[in-house]
N, CA, C and O atoms as a GROMACS GRO file, in nm:
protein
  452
    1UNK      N    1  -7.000  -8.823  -5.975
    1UNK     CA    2  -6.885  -8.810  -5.886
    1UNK      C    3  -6.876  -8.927  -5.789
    1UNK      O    4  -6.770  -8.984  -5.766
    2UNK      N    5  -7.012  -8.964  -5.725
    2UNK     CA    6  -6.989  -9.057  -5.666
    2UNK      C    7  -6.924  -9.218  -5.667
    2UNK      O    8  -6.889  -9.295  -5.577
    3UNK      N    9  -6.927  -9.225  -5.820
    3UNK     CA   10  -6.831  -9.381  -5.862
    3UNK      C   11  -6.720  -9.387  -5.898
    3UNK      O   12  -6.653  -9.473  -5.957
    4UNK      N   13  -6.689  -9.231  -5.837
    4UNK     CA   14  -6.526  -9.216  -5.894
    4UNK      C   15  -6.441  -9.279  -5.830
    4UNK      O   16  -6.378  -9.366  -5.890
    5UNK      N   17  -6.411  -9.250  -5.673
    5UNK     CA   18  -6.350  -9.322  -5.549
    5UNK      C   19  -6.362  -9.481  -5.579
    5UNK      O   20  -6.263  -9.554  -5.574
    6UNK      N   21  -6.487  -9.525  -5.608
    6UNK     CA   22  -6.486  -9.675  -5.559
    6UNK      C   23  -6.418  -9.771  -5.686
    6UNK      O   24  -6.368  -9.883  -5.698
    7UNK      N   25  -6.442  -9.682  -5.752
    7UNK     CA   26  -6.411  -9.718  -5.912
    7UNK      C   27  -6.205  -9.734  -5.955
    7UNK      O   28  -6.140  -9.799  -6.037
    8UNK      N   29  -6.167  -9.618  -5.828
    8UNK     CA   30  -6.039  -9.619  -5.855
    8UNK      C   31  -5.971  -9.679  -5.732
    8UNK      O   32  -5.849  -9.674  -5.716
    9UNK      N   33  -6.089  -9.760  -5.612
    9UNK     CA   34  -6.016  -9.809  -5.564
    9UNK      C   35  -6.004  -9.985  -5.603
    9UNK      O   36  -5.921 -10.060  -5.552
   10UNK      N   37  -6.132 -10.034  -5.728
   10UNK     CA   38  -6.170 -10.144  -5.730
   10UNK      C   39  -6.075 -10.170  -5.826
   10UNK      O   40  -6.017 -10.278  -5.830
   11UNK      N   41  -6.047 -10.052  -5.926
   11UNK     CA   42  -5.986 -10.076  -6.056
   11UNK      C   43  -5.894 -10.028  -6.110
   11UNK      O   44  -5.832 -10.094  -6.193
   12UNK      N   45  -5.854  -9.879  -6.075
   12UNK     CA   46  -5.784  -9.779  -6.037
   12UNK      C   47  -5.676  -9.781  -5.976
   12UNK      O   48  -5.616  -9.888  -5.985
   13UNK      N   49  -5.623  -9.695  -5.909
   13UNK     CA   50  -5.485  -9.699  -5.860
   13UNK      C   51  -5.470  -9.791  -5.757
   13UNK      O   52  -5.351  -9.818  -5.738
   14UNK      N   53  -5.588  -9.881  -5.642
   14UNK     CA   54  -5.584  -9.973  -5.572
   14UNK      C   55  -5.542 -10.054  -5.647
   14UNK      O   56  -5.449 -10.118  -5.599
   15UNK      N   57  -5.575 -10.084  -5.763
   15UNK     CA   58  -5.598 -10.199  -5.862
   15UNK      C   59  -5.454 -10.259  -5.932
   15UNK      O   60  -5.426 -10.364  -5.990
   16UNK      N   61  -5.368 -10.121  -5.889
   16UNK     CA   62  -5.226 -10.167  -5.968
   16UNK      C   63  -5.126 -10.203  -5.912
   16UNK      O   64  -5.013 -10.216  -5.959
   17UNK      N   65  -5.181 -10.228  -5.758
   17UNK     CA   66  -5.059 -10.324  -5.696
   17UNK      C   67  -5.121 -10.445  -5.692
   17UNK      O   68  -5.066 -10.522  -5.613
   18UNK      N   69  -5.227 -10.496  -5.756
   18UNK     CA   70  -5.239 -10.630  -5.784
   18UNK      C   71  -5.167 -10.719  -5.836
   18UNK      O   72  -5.097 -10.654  -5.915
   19UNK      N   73  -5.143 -10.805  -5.843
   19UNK     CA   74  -5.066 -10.898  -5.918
   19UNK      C   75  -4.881 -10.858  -5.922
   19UNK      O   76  -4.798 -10.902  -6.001
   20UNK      N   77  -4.862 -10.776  -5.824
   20UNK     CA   78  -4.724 -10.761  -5.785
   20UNK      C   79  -4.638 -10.809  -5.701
   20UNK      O   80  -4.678 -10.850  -5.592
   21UNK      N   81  -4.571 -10.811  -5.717
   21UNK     CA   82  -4.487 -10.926  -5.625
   21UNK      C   83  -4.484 -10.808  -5.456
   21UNK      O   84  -4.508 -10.688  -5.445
   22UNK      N   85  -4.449 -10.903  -5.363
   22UNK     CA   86  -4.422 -10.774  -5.200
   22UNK      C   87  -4.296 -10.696  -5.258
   22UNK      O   88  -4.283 -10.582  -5.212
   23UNK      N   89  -4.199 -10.738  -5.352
   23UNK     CA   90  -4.078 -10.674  -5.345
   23UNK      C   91  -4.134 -10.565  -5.372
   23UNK      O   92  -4.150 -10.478  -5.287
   24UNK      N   93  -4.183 -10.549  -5.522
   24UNK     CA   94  -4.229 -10.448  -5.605
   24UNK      C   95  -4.318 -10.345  -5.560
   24UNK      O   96  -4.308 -10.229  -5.600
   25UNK      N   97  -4.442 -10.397  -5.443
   25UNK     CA   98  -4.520 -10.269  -5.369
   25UNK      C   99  -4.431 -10.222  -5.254
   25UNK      O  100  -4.459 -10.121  -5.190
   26UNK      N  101  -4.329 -10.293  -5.231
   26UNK     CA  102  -4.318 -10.203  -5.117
   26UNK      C  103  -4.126 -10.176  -5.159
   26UNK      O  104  -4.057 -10.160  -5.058
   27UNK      N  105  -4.062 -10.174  -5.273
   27UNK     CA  106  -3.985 -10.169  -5.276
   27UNK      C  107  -3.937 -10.006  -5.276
   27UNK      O  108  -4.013  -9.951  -5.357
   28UNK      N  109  -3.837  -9.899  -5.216
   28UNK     CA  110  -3.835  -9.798  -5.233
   28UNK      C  111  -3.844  -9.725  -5.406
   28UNK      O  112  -3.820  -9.784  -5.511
   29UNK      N  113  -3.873  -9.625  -5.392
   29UNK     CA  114  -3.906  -9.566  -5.584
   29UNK      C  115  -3.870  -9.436  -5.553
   29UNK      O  116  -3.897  -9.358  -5.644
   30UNK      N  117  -3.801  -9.368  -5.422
   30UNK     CA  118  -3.725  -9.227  -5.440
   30UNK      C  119  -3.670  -9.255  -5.372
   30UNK      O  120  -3.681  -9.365  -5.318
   31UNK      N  121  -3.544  -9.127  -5.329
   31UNK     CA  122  -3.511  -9.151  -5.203
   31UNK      C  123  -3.574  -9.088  -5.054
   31UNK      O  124  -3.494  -9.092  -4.962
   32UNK      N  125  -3.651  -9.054  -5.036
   32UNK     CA  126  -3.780  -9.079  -4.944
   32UNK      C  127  -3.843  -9.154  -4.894
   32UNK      O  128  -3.932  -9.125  -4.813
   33UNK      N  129  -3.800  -9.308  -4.943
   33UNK     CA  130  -3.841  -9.455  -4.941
   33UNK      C  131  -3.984  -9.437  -4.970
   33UNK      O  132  -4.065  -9.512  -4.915
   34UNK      N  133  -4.024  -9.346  -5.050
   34UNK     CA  134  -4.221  -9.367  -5.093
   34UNK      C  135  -4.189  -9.512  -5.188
   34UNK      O  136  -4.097  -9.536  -5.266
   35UNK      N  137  -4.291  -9.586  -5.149
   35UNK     CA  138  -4.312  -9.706  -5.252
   35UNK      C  139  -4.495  -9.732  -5.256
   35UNK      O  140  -4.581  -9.691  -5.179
   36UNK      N  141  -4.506  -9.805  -5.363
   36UNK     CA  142  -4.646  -9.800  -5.400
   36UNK      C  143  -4.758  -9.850  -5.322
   36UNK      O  144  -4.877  -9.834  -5.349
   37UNK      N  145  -4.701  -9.922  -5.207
   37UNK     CA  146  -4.843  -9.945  -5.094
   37UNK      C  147  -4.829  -9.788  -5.030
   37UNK      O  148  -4.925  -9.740  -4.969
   38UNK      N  149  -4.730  -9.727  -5.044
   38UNK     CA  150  -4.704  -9.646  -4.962
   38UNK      C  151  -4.811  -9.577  -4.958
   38UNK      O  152  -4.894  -9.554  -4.870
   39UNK      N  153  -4.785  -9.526  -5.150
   39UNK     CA  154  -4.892  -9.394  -5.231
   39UNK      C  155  -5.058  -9.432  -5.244
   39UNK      O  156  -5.141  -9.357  -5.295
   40UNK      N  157  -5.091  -9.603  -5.169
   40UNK     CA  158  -5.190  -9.624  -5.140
   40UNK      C  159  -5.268  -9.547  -4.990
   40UNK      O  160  -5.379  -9.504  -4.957
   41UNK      N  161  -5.141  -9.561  -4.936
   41UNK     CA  162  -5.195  -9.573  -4.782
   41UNK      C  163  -5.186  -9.362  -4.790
   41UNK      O  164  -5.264  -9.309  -4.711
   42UNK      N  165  -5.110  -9.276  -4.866
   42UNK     CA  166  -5.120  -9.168  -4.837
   42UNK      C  167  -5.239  -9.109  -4.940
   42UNK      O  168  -5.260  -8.988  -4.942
   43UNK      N  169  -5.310  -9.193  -5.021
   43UNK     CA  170  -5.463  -9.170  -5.085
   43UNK      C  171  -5.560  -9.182  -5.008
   43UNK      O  172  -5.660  -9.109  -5.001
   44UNK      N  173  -5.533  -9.284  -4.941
   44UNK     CA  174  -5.658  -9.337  -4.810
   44UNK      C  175  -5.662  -9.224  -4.693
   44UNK      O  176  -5.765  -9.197  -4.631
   45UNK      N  177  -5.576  -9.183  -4.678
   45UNK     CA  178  -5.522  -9.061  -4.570
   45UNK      C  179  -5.604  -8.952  -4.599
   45UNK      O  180  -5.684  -8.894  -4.526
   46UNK      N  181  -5.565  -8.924  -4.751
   46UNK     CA  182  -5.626  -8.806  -4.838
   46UNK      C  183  -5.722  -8.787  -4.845
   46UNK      O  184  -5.762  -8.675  -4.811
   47UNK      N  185  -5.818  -8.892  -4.895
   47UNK     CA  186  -5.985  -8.956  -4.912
   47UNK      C  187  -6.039  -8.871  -4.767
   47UNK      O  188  -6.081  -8.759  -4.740
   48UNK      N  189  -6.016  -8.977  -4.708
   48UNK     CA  190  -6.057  -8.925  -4.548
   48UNK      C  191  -6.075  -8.815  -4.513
   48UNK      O  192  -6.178  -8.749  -4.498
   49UNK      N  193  -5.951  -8.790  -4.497
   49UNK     CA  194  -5.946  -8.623  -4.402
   49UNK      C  195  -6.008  -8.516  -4.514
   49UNK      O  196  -6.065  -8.416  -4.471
   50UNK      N  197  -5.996  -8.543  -4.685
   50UNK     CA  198  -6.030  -8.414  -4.760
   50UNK      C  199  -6.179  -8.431  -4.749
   50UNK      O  200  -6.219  -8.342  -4.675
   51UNK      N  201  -6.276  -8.504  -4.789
   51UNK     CA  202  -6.393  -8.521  -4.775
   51UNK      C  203  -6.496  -8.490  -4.640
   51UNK      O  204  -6.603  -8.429  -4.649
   52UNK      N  205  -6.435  -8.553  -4.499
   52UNK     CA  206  -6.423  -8.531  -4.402
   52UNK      C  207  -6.446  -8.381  -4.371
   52UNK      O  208  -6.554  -8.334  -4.334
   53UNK      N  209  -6.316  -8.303  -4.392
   53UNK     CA  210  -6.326  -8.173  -4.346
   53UNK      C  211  -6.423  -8.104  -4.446
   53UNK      O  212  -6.536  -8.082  -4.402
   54UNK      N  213  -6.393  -8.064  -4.588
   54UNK     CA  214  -6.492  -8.015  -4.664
   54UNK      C  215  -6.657  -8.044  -4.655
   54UNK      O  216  -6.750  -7.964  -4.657
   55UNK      N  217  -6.655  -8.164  -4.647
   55UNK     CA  218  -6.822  -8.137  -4.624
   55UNK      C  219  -6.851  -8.194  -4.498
   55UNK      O  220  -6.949  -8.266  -4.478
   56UNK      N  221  -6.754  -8.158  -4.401
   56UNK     CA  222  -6.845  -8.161  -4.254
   56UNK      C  223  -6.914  -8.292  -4.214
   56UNK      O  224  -7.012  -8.300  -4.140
   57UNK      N  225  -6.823  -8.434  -4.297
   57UNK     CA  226  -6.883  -8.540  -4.243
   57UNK      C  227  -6.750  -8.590  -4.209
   57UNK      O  228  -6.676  -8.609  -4.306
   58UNK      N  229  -6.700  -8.619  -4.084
   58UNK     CA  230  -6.618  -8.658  -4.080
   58UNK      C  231  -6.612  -8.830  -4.031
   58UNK      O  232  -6.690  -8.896  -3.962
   59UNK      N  233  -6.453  -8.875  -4.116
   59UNK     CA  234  -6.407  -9.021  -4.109
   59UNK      C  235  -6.469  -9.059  -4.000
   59UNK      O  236  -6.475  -8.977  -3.908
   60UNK      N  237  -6.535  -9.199  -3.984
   60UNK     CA  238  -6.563  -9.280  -3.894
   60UNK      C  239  -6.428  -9.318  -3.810
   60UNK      O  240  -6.424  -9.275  -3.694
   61UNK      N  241  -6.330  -9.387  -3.852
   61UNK     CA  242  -6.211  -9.446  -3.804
   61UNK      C  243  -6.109  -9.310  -3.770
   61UNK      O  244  -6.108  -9.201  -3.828
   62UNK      N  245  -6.015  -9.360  -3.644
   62UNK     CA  246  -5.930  -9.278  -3.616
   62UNK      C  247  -5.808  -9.227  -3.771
   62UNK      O  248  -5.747  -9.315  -3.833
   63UNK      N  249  -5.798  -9.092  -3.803
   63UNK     CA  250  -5.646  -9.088  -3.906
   63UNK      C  251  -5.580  -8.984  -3.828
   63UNK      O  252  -5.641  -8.893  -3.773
   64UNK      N  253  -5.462  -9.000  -3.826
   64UNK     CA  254  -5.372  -8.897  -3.797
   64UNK      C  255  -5.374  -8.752  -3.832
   64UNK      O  256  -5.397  -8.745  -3.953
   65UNK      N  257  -5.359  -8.633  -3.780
   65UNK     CA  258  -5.416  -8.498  -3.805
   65UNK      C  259  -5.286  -8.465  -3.792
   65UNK      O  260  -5.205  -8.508  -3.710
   66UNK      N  261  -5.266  -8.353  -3.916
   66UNK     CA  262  -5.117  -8.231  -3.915
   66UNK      C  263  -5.116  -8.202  -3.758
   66UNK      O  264  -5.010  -8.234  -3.706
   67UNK      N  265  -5.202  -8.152  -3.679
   67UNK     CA  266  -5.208  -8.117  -3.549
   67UNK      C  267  -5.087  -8.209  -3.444
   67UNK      O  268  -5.008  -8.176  -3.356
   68UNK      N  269  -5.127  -8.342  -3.513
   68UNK     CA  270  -5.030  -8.485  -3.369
   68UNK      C  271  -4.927  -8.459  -3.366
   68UNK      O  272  -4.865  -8.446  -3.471
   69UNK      N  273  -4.887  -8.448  -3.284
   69UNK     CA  274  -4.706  -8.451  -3.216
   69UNK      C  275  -4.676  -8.555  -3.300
   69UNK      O  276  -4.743  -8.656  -3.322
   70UNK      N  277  -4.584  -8.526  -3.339
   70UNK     CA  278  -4.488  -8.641  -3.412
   70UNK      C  279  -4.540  -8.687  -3.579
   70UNK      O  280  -4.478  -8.756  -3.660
   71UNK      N  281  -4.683  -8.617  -3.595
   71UNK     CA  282  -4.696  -8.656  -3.711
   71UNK      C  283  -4.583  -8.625  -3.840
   71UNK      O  284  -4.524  -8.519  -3.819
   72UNK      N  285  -4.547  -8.681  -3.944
   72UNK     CA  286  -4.499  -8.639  -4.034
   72UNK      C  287  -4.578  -8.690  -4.186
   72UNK      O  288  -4.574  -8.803  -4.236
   73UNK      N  289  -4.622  -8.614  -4.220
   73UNK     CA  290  -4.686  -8.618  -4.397
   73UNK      C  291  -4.609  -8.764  -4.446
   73UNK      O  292  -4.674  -8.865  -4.471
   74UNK      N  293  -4.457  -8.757  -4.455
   74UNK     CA  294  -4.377  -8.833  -4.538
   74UNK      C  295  -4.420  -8.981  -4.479
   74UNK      O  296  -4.444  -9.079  -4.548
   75UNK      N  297  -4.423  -8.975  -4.350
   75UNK     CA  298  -4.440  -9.103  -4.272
   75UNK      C  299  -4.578  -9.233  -4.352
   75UNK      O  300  -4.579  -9.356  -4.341
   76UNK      N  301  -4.684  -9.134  -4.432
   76UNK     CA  302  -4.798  -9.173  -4.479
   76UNK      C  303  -4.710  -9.219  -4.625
   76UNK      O  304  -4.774  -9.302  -4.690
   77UNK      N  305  -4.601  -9.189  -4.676
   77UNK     CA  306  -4.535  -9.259  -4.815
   77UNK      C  307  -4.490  -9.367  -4.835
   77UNK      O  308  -4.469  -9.427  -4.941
   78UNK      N  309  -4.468  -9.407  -4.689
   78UNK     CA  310  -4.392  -9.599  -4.717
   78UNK      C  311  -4.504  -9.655  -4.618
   78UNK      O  312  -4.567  -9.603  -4.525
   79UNK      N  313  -4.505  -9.808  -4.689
   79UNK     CA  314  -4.534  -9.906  -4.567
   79UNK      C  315  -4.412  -9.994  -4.513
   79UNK      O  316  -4.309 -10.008  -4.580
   80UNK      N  317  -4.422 -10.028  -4.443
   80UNK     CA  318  -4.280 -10.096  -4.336
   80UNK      C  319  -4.381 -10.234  -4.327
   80UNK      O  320  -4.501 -10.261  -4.337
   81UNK      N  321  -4.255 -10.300  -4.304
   81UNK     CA  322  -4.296 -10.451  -4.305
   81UNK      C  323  -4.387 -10.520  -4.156
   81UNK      O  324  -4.382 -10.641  -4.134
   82UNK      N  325  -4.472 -10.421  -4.061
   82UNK     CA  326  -4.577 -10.469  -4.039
   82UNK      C  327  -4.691 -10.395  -4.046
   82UNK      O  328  -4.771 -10.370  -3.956
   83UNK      N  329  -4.695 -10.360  -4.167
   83UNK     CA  330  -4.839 -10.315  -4.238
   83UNK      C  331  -4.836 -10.437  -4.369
   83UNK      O  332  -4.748 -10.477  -4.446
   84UNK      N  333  -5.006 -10.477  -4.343
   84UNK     CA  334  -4.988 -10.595  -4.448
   84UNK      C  335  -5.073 -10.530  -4.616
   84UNK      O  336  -5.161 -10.444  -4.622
   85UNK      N  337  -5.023 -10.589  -4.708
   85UNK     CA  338  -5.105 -10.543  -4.799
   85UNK      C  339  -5.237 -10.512  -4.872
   85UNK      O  340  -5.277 -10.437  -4.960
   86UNK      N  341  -5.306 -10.654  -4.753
   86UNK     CA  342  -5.473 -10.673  -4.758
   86UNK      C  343  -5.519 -10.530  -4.688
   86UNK      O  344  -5.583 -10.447  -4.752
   87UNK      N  345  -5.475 -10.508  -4.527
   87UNK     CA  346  -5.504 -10.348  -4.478
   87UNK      C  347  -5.503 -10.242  -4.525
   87UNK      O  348  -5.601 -10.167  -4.533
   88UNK      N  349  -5.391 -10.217  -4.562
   88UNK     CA  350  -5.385 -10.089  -4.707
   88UNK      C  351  -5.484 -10.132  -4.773
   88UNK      O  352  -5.579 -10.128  -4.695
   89UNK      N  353  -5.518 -10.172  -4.874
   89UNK     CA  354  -5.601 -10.238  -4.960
   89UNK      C  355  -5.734 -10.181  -4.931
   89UNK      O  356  -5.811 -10.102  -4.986
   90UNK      N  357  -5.729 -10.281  -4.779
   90UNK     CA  358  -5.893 -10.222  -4.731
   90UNK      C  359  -5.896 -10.128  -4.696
   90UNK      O  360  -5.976 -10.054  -4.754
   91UNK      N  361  -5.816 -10.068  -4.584
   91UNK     CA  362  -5.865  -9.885  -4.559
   91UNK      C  363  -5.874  -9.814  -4.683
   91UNK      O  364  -5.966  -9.735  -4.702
   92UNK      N  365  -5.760  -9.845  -4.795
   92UNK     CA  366  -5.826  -9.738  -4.910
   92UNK      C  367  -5.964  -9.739  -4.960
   92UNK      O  368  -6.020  -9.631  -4.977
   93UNK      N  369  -6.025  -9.848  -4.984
   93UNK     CA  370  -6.139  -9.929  -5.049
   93UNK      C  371  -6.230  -9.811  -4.934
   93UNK      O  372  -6.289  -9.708  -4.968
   94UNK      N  373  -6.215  -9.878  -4.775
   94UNK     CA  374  -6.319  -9.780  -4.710
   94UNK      C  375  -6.338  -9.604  -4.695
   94UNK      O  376  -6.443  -9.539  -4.705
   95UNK      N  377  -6.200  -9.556  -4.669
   95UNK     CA  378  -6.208  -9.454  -4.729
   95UNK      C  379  -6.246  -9.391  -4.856
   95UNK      O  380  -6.274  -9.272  -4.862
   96UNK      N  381  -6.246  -9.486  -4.978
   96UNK     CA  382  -6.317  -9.440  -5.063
   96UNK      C  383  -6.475  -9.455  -5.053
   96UNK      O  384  -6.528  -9.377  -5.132
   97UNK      N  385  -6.541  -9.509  -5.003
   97UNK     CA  386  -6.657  -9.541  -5.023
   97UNK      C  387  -6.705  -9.489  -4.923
   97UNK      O  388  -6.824  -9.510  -4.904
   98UNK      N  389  -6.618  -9.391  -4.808
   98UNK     CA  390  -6.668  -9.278  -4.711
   98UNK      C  391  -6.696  -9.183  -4.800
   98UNK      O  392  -6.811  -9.136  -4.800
   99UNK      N  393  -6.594  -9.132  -4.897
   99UNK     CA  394  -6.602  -9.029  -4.961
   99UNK      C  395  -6.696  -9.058  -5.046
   99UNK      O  396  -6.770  -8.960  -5.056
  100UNK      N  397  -6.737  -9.164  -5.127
  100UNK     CA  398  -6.836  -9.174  -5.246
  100UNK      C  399  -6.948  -9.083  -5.156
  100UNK      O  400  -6.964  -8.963  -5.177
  101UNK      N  401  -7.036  -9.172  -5.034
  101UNK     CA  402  -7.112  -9.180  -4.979
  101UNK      C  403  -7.149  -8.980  -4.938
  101UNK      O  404  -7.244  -8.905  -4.961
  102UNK      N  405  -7.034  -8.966  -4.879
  102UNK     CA  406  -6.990  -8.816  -4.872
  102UNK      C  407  -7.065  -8.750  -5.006
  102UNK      O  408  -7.173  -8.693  -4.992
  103UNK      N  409  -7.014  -8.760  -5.106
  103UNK     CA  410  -7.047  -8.676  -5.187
  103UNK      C  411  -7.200  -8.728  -5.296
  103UNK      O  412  -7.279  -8.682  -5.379
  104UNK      N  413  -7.173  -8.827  -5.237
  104UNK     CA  414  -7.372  -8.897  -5.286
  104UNK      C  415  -7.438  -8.758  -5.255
  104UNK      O  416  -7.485  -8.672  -5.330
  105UNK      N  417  -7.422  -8.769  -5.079
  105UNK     CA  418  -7.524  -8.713  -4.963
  105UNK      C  419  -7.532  -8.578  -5.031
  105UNK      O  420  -7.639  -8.526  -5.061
  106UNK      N  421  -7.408  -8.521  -5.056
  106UNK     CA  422  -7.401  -8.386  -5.106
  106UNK      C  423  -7.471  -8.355  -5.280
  106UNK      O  424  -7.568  -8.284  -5.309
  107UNK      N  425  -7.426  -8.396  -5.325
  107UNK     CA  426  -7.489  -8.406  -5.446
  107UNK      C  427  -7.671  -8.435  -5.449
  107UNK      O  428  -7.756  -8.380  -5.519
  108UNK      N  429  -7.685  -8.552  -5.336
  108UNK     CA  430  -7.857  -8.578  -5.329
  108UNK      C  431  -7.938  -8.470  -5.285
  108UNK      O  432  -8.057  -8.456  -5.312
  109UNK      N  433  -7.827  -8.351  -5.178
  109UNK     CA  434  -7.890  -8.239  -5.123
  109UNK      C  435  -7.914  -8.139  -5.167
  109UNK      O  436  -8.001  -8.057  -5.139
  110UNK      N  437  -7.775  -8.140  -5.298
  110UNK     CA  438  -7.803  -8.003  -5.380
  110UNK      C  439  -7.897  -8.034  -5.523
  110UNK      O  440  -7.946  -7.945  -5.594
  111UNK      N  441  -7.904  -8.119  -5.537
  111UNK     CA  442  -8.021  -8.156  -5.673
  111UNK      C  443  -8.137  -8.117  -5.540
  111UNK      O  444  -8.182  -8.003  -5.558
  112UNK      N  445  -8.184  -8.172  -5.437
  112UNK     CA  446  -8.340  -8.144  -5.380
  112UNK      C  447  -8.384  -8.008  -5.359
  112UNK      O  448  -8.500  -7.978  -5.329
  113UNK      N  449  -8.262  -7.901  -5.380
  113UNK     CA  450  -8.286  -7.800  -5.368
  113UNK      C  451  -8.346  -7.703  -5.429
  113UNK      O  452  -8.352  -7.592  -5.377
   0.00000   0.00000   0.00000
C-alpha cells in the first residue's frame, strides 16, 4: 500500500499533466471550471485530510477543513492563474508521501502485532 501514493504521484495522475501545455492544465473541462491542475490540487486535499483523520496522524502543513467559513469543496477543482504548476505538483507529491509514510507506520504496527 505504501508505493501506491508516491507511485501515482511520480507517474500516475501527477504524471499526466506533464508535458501539457498551461492552456490544457488549467483550461476549464465542465462547467464548474474543474480543470486538471485543479483535480490535482483536490487529490492533494484528499491525501491529507483522509489519511490524516483515519489514522490519527495528522497533515503537517495547514489544509482547509469543511468546518472554515467560506470554505467551498468546489473551490479545491480549479487552479486560477496565481497558483503555479510546480506548487500543485509539489503539495500533491508531499501529501502523498504523508500518506505513504501514514500507512507504512500503520501497516509496520499491525504486522508487529
Amino acid at each position: 500500500m505504501s508505493a501506491r501514493c508516491v507511485a501515482v504521484g511520480a507517474g500516475g495522475f501527477g504524471g499526466k499533466v506533464e508535458g501539457l501545455s498551461e492552456y490544457d492544465v488549467r483550461r476549464p473541462l465542465t462547467r464548474t471550471g474543474t480543470n486538471l491542475l485543479g483535480l490535482v490540487k483536490h487529490l492533494t486535499l484528499s491525501e491529507a485530510r483522509y489519511f490524516g483523520l483515519i489514522f490519527d496522524r495528522p497533515y503537517p502543513e495547514p489544509i482547509p477543513s469543511f468546518d472554515d467559513p467560506g470554505f467551498q469543496n468546489r473551490d479545491s477543482l480549479w487552479v486560477g492563474e496565481g497558483e503555479s504548476r510546480a506548487d500543485i505538483i509539489d503539495a500533491y507529491n508531499r501529501a502523498c508521501r504523508h500518506a505513504d509514510a501514514t500507512a507504512t507506520r500503520r501497516c509496520t504496527r499491525r504486522s508487529a502485532l
